[in-house]
Amino acid sequence: MKELEQDQDRKMECDILDTLEALGYQGPLLEEDALNKAVENGLSAPEFSELCIWLSSQIKSVCDLEEGITSTADGKDVESFQLEISGFLKEMACPYSALVSGEMNDRLKKKEDCLKLLLFLSTELQALQIVHRKQLKGSQLDKNSEICHEIQAVCDSLGVPKSTSPDIPLSLSNLESKVKEILSKVQNTHLGKPLLKTPLSPDQVEKLDKINNALCSEYECRRRMLIKRLDVTVQSFGWSDRAKVKVDDIARIYQPKRYVLTPKSTITLAHLLAAREDLSKIIRTSSGSTRENTACAVNKVSGYKLPKMFFLCTSSLELENLTSMILVMRYSV
């Protein structure tokens, strides 16, 4: 029986040493003899308590826990150390009953219990680090997936063949070559001068992103109101007896146009960087050239100023959002 317990202890020691090495622990207990001596002395060995503190601090760095181990098990702090270990293990849902129940002073007196404590803390830390890395990798993959989607949309617009390689820099290089090829075939004044001529610092980009988020929230509220007014107005068209028999025809014409209207603003910093000087020209909505595109028979019916004007309004909100960002940059740069 004693030989079986010794074999179990040796196995736990080996598992602890392997785990500590994998975790990047650089302390004195990486040696088998030093670890064996520390767990035999238990709380009276400062190396043992320091290893427990290191493991708990590493666990707290990747896991949101209230409890922690900060006291050292030397002299008068033994009781505080035991209390902190007990609270920390209970919050971690430690499966070893000998470590979380019974008389406080009797815990961690046996070598086996000290080994169980180190094995539990080290393996839990290893598992948490694996999960944390997978989450980070997953978020990075999601980000890369979004970037790849945007790059593919640009490739489709420019007629660039779809790349079979997931290499983002290579795809960007192919796009750059295509853009240069297209620009070489047009006049130098084709694009016009950029509206924003000042380079942006990382701090300005971050502030602009926050400003744009606030503007998007504001314009989302406005767009929701306009969309609701549109729905109510179109619904009122069906109140007449003549329209009731054409409900299906109205829905067939209206629904496709309605589904493309989203309350979310699509303006980003990319639109600001791509804006040209002609965007800053103010054009009266009542001017003849503008009215050629917005005038329709519905305008002449009192009380019904939709739907063509509505679609113009929703697109003008996007323009207003972008214009607001431009004004912010003009007075802040």
PDB file of N, CA, C and O in Angstrom, residues 175-223:
ATOM      1  N   LEU A 175      -3.942  44.079 -55.747  1.00  0.00           N
ATOM      2  CA  LEU A 175      -4.885  45.187 -55.879  1.00  0.00           C
ATOM      3  C   LEU A 175      -4.163  46.487 -56.207  1.00  0.00           C
ATOM      4  O   LEU A 175      -4.628  47.279 -57.041  1.00  0.00           O
ATOM      5  N   GLU A 176      -3.035  46.706 -55.544  1.00  0.00           N
ATOM      6  CA  GLU A 176      -2.264  47.923 -55.806  1.00  0.00           C
ATOM      7  C   GLU A 176      -1.822  47.979 -57.267  1.00  0.00           C
ATOM      8  O   GLU A 176      -1.902  49.027 -57.917  1.00  0.00           O
ATOM      9  N   SER A 177      -1.378  46.860 -57.785  1.00  0.00           N
ATOM     10  CA  SER A 177      -0.946  46.806 -59.190  1.00  0.00           C
ATOM     11  C   SER A 177      -2.117  47.104 -60.127  1.00  0.00           C
ATOM     12  O   SER A 177      -1.958  47.829 -61.125  1.00  0.00           O
ATOM     13  N   LYS A 178      -3.283  46.564 -59.799  1.00  0.00           N
ATOM     14  CA  LYS A 178      -4.462  46.785 -60.633  1.00  0.00           C
ATOM     15  C   LYS A 178      -4.892  48.242 -60.592  1.00  0.00           C
ATOM     16  O   LYS A 178      -5.242  48.833 -61.636  1.00  0.00           O
ATOM     17  N   VAL A 179      -4.870  48.855 -59.416  1.00  0.00           N
ATOM     18  CA  VAL A 179      -5.262  50.256 -59.274  1.00  0.00           C
ATOM     19  C   VAL A 179      -4.305  51.150 -60.066  1.00  0.00           C
ATOM     20  O   VAL A 179      -4.731  52.089 -60.758  1.00  0.00           O
ATOM     21  N   LYS A 180      -3.003  50.883 -59.977  1.00  0.00           N
ATOM     22  CA  LYS A 180      -2.021  51.667 -60.730  1.00  0.00           C
ATOM     23  C   LYS A 180      -2.243  51.515 -62.235  1.00  0.00           C
ATOM     24  O   LYS A 180      -2.098  52.482 -62.995  1.00  0.00           O
ATOM     25  N   GLU A 181      -2.599  50.318 -62.646  1.00  0.00           N
ATOM     26  CA  GLU A 181      -2.862  50.077 -64.067  1.00  0.00           C
ATOM     27  C   GLU A 181      -4.062  50.882 -64.542  1.00  0.00           C
ATOM     28  O   GLU A 181      -4.039  51.487 -65.624  1.00  0.00           O
ATOM     29  N   ILE A 182      -5.113  50.918 -63.719  1.00  0.00           N
ATOM     30  CA  ILE A 182      -6.325  51.663 -64.089  1.00  0.00           C
ATOM     31  C   ILE A 182      -6.046  53.157 -64.108  1.00  0.00           C
ATOM     32  O   ILE A 182      -6.466  53.880 -65.026  1.00  0.00           O
ATOM     33  N   LEU A 183      -5.323  53.650 -63.094  1.00  0.00           N
ATOM     34  CA  LEU A 183      -5.040  55.080 -63.012  1.00  0.00           C
ATOM     35  C   LEU A 183      -4.152  55.556 -64.156  1.00  0.00           C
ATOM     36  O   LEU A 183      -4.220  56.722 -64.570  1.00  0.00           O
ATOM     37  N   SER A 184      -3.313  54.671 -64.668  1.00  0.00           N
ATOM     38  CA  SER A 184      -2.437  55.053 -65.773  1.00  0.00           C
ATOM     39  C   SER A 184      -3.216  55.302 -67.066  1.00  0.00           C
ATOM     40  O   SER A 184      -2.691  55.941 -67.990  1.00  0.00           O
ATOM     41  N   LYS A 185      -4.460  54.830 -67.126  1.00  0.00           N
ATOM     42  CA  LYS A 185      -5.264  54.962 -68.339  1.00  0.00           C
ATOM     43  C   LYS A 185      -6.219  56.154 -68.293  1.00  0.00           C
ATOM     44  O   LYS A 185      -6.961  56.388 -69.242  1.00  0.00           O
ATOM     45  N   VAL A 186      -6.267  56.866 -67.165  1.00  0.00           N
ATOM     46  CA  VAL A 186      -7.170  58.009 -67.034  1.00  0.00           C
ATOM     47  C   VAL A 186      -6.362  59.281 -66.833  1.00  0.00           C
ATOM     48  O   VAL A 186      -5.148  59.249 -66.569  1.00  0.00           O
ATOM     49  N   GLN A 187      -7.022  60.423 -66.940  1.00  0.00           N
ATOM     50  CA  GLN A 187      -6.354  61.694 -66.752  1.00  0.00           C
ATOM     51  C   GLN A 187      -5.976  61.895 -65.282  1.00  0.00           C
ATOM     52  O   GLN A 187      -6.584  61.319 -64.383  1.00  0.00           O
ATOM     53  N   ASN A 188      -4.988  62.750 -65.072  1.00  0.00           N
ATOM     54  CA  ASN A 188      -4.516  62.999 -63.701  1.00  0.00           C
ATOM     55  C   ASN A 188      -5.587  63.640 -62.834  1.00  0.00           C
ATOM     56  O   ASN A 188      -5.581  63.504 -61.612  1.00  0.00           O
ATOM     57  N   THR A 189      -6.515  64.367 -63.477  1.00  0.00           N
ATOM     58  CA  THR A 189      -7.572  65.065 -62.727  1.00  0.00           C
ATOM     59  C   THR A 189      -8.830  64.216 -62.582  1.00  0.00           C
ATOM     60  O   THR A 189      -9.864  64.729 -62.163  1.00  0.00           O
ATOM     61  N   HIS A 190      -8.744  62.962 -62.974  1.00  0.00           N
ATOM     62  CA  HIS A 190      -9.947  62.117 -62.968  1.00  0.00           C
ATOM     63  C   HIS A 190     -10.512  61.958 -61.550  1.00  0.00           C
ATOM     64  O   HIS A 190     -11.722  62.081 -61.339  1.00  0.00           O
ATOM     65  N   LEU A 191      -9.663  61.690 -60.590  1.00  0.00           N
ATOM     66  CA  LEU A 191     -10.130  61.469 -59.221  1.00  0.00           C
ATOM     67  C   LEU A 191     -10.364  62.758 -58.455  1.00  0.00           C
ATOM     68  O   LEU A 191     -11.175  62.813 -57.546  1.00  0.00           O
ATOM     69  N   GLY A 192      -9.645  63.797 -58.820  1.00  0.00           N
ATOM     70  CA  GLY A 192      -9.743  65.032 -58.066  1.00  0.00           C
ATOM     71  C   GLY A 192      -8.830  64.999 -56.850  1.00  0.00           C
ATOM     72  O   GLY A 192      -8.259  63.975 -56.499  1.00  0.00           O
ATOM     73  N   LYS A 193      -8.716  66.141 -56.204  1.00  0.00           N
ATOM     74  CA  LYS A 193      -7.844  66.237 -55.043  1.00  0.00           C
ATOM     75  C   LYS A 193      -8.557  65.738 -53.787  1.00  0.00           C
ATOM     76  O   LYS A 193      -9.764  65.936 -53.648  1.00  0.00           O
ATOM     77  N   PRO A 194      -7.816  65.109 -52.908  1.00  0.00           N
ATOM     78  CA  PRO A 194      -8.464  64.627 -51.667  1.00  0.00           C
ATOM     79  C   PRO A 194      -8.936  65.786 -50.796  1.00  0.00           C
ATOM     80  O   PRO A 194      -8.290  66.838 -50.735  1.00  0.00           O
ATOM     81  N   LEU A 195     -10.049  65.580 -50.126  1.00  0.00           N
ATOM     82  CA  LEU A 195     -10.588  66.622 -49.260  1.00  0.00           C
ATOM     83  C   LEU A 195      -9.763  66.744 -47.979  1.00  0.00           C
ATOM     84  O   LEU A 195      -9.585  67.824 -47.435  1.00  0.00           O
ATOM     85  N   LEU A 196      -9.251  65.612 -47.506  1.00  0.00           N
ATOM     86  CA  LEU A 196      -8.429  65.612 -46.305  1.00  0.00           C
ATOM     87  C   LEU A 196      -6.968  65.467 -46.727  1.00  0.00           C
ATOM     88  O   LEU A 196      -6.543  64.410 -47.164  1.00  0.00           O
ATOM     89  N   LYS A 197      -6.222  66.544 -46.583  1.00  0.00           N
ATOM     90  CA  LYS A 197      -4.834  66.551 -47.055  1.00  0.00           C
ATOM     91  C   LYS A 197      -3.835  66.327 -45.930  1.00  0.00           C
ATOM     92  O   LYS A 197      -2.643  66.170 -46.182  1.00  0.00           O
ATOM     93  N   THR A 198      -4.307  66.329 -44.688  1.00  0.00           N
ATOM     94  CA  THR A 198      -3.411  66.161 -43.545  1.00  0.00           C
ATOM     95  C   THR A 198      -3.331  64.692 -43.146  1.00  0.00           C
ATOM     96  O   THR A 198      -4.366  64.052 -42.954  1.00  0.00           O
ATOM     97  N   PRO A 199      -2.139  64.138 -43.038  1.00  0.00           N
ATOM     98  CA  PRO A 199      -2.019  62.737 -42.580  1.00  0.00           C
ATOM     99  C   PRO A 199      -2.504  62.595 -41.145  1.00  0.00           C
ATOM    100  O   PRO A 199      -2.336  63.511 -40.323  1.00  0.00           O
ATOM    101  N   LEU A 200      -3.097  61.475 -40.845  1.00  0.00           N
ATOM    102  CA  LEU A 200      -3.673  61.241 -39.522  1.00  0.00           C
ATOM    103  C   LEU A 200      -2.715  60.442 -38.660  1.00  0.00           C
ATOM    104  O   LEU A 200      -2.134  59.453 -39.096  1.00  0.00           O
ATOM    105  N   SER A 201      -2.581  60.870 -37.420  1.00  0.00           N
ATOM    106  CA  SER A 201      -1.779  60.123 -36.448  1.00  0.00           C
ATOM    107  C   SER A 201      -2.640  59.016 -35.852  1.00  0.00           C
ATOM    108  O   SER A 201      -3.879  59.075 -35.937  1.00  0.00           O
ATOM    109  N   PRO A 202      -2.052  57.997 -35.249  1.00  0.00           N
ATOM    110  CA  PRO A 202      -2.851  56.936 -34.616  1.00  0.00           C
ATOM    111  C   PRO A 202      -3.839  57.478 -33.585  1.00  0.00           C
ATOM    112  O   PRO A 202      -4.957  56.985 -33.470  1.00  0.00           O
ATOM    113  N   ASP A 203      -3.434  58.519 -32.840  1.00  0.00           N
ATOM    114  CA  ASP A 203      -4.322  59.104 -31.840  1.00  0.00           C
ATOM    115  C   ASP A 203      -5.518  59.766 -32.509  1.00  0.00           C
ATOM    116  O   ASP A 203      -6.663  59.651 -32.037  1.00  0.00           O
ATOM    117  N   GLN A 204      -5.289  60.447 -33.637  1.00  0.00           N
ATOM    118  CA  GLN A 204      -6.391  61.084 -34.356  1.00  0.00           C
ATOM    119  C   GLN A 204      -7.331  60.046 -34.961  1.00  0.00           C
ATOM    120  O   GLN A 204      -8.548  60.238 -34.976  1.00  0.00           O
ATOM    121  N   VAL A 205      -6.767  58.954 -35.463  1.00  0.00           N
ATOM    122  CA  VAL A 205      -7.602  57.879 -36.021  1.00  0.00           C
ATOM    123  C   VAL A 205      -8.516  57.309 -34.951  1.00  0.00           C
ATOM    124  O   VAL A 205      -9.703  57.059 -35.177  1.00  0.00           O
ATOM    125  N   GLU A 206      -7.964  57.104 -33.757  1.00  0.00           N
ATOM    126  CA  GLU A 206      -8.756  56.560 -32.654  1.00  0.00           C
ATOM    127  C   GLU A 206      -9.872  57.518 -32.261  1.00  0.00           C
ATOM    128  O   GLU A 206     -11.021  57.104 -32.038  1.00  0.00           O
ATOM    129  N   LYS A 207      -9.551  58.816 -32.189  1.00  0.00           N
ATOM    130  CA  LYS A 207     -10.572  59.804 -31.829  1.00  0.00           C
ATOM    131  C   LYS A 207     -11.643  59.911 -32.909  1.00  0.00           C
ATOM    132  O   LYS A 207     -12.837  60.023 -32.605  1.00  0.00           O
ATOM    133  N   LEU A 208     -11.210  59.875 -34.177  1.00  0.00           N
ATOM    134  CA  LEU A 208     -12.177  59.934 -35.268  1.00  0.00           C
ATOM    135  C   LEU A 208     -13.101  58.726 -35.268  1.00  0.00           C
ATOM    136  O   LEU A 208     -14.290  58.836 -35.584  1.00  0.00           O
ATOM    137  N   ASP A 209     -12.567  57.587 -34.918  1.00  0.00           N
ATOM    138  CA  ASP A 209     -13.375  56.371 -34.859  1.00  0.00           C
ATOM    139  C   ASP A 209     -14.463  56.515 -33.798  1.00  0.00           C
ATOM    140  O   ASP A 209     -15.617  56.124 -34.016  1.00  0.00           O
ATOM    141  N   LYS A 210     -14.107  57.104 -32.653  1.00  0.00           N
ATOM    142  CA  LYS A 210     -15.096  57.335 -31.595  1.00  0.00           C
ATOM    143  C   LYS A 210     -16.142  58.343 -32.048  1.00  0.00           C
ATOM    144  O   LYS A 210     -17.337  58.189 -31.774  1.00  0.00           O
ATOM    145  N   ILE A 211     -15.693  59.408 -32.732  1.00  0.00           N
ATOM    146  CA  ILE A 211     -16.629  60.414 -33.235  1.00  0.00           C
ATOM    147  C   ILE A 211     -17.586  59.788 -34.242  1.00  0.00           C
ATOM    148  O   ILE A 211     -18.795  60.033 -34.223  1.00  0.00           O
ATOM    149  N   ASN A 212     -17.039  58.968 -35.135  1.00  0.00           N
ATOM    150  CA  ASN A 212     -17.879  58.324 -36.143  1.00  0.00           C
ATOM    151  C   ASN A 212     -18.898  57.381 -35.502  1.00  0.00           C
ATOM    152  O   ASN A 212     -20.041  57.300 -35.956  1.00  0.00           O
ATOM    153  N   ASN A 213     -18.494  56.679 -34.446  1.00  0.00           N
ATOM    154  CA  ASN A 213     -19.435  55.796 -33.761  1.00  0.00           C
ATOM    155  C   ASN A 213     -20.586  56.593 -33.162  1.00  0.00           C
ATOM    156  O   ASN A 213     -21.749  56.170 -33.215  1.00  0.00           O
ATOM    157  N   ALA A 214     -20.264  57.770 -32.588  1.00  0.00           N
ATOM    158  CA  ALA A 214     -21.318  58.621 -32.021  1.00  0.00           C
ATOM    159  C   ALA A 214     -22.237  59.147 -33.115  1.00  0.00           C
ATOM    160  O   ALA A 214     -23.469  59.179 -32.955  1.00  0.00           O
ATOM    161  N   LEU A 215     -21.655  59.554 -34.246  1.00  0.00           N
ATOM    162  CA  LEU A 215     -22.461  60.044 -35.369  1.00  0.00           C
ATOM    163  C   LEU A 215     -23.326  58.933 -35.953  1.00  0.00           C
ATOM    164  O   LEU A 215     -24.499  59.152 -36.287  1.00  0.00           O
ATOM    165  N   CYS A 216     -22.756  57.751 -36.077  1.00  0.00           N
ATOM    166  CA  CYS A 216     -23.530  56.617 -36.613  1.00  0.00           C
ATOM    167  C   CYS A 216     -24.721  56.300 -35.728  1.00  0.00           C
ATOM    168  O   CYS A 216     -25.805  55.964 -36.219  1.00  0.00           O
ATOM    169  N   SER A 217     -24.523  56.392 -34.425  1.00  0.00           N
ATOM    170  CA  SER A 217     -25.628  56.153 -33.494  1.00  0.00           C
ATOM    171  C   SER A 217     -26.729  57.198 -33.678  1.00  0.00           C
ATOM    172  O   SER A 217     -27.922  56.877 -33.672  1.00  0.00           O
ATOM    173  N   GLU A 218     -26.320  58.455 -33.857  1.00  0.00           N
ATOM    174  CA  GLU A 218     -27.287  59.538 -34.066  1.00  0.00           C
ATOM    175  C   GLU A 218     -28.059  59.350 -35.368  1.00  0.00           C
ATOM    176  O   GLU A 218     -29.289  59.444 -35.402  1.00  0.00           O
ATOM    177  N   TYR A 219     -27.325  59.061 -36.451  1.00  0.00           N
ATOM    178  CA  TYR A 219     -27.987  58.917 -37.747  1.00  0.00           C
ATOM    179  C   TYR A 219     -28.787  57.619 -37.842  1.00  0.00           C
ATOM    180  O   TYR A 219     -29.747  57.544 -38.609  1.00  0.00           O
ATOM    181  N   GLU A 220     -28.426  56.627 -37.073  1.00  0.00           N
ATOM    182  CA  GLU A 220     -29.232  55.411 -37.032  1.00  0.00           C
ATOM    183  C   GLU A 220     -30.613  55.717 -36.465  1.00  0.00           C
ATOM    184  O   GLU A 220     -31.631  55.212 -36.952  1.00  0.00           O
ATOM    185  N   CYS A 221     -30.630  56.565 -35.432  1.00  0.00           N
ATOM    186  CA  CYS A 221     -31.914  56.970 -34.850  1.00  0.00           C
ATOM    187  C   CYS A 221     -32.768  57.708 -35.885  1.00  0.00           C
ATOM    188  O   CYS A 221     -33.965  57.462 -36.009  1.00  0.00           O
ATOM    189  N   ARG A 222     -32.138  58.594 -36.639  1.00  0.00           N
ATOM    190  CA  ARG A 222     -32.873  59.348 -37.664  1.00  0.00           C
ATOM    191  C   ARG A 222     -33.379  58.426 -38.767  1.00  0.00           C
ATOM    192  O   ARG A 222     -34.516  58.566 -39.246  1.00  0.00           O
ATOM    193  N   ARG A 223     -32.524  57.498 -39.182  1.00  0.00           N
ATOM    194  CA  ARG A 223     -32.923  56.586 -40.260  1.00  0.00           C
ATOM    195  C   ARG A 223     -34.075  55.682 -39.813  1.00  0.00           C
ATOM    196  O   ARG A 223     -34.978  55.387 -40.600  1.00  0.00           O
TER     197      ARG A 223
END
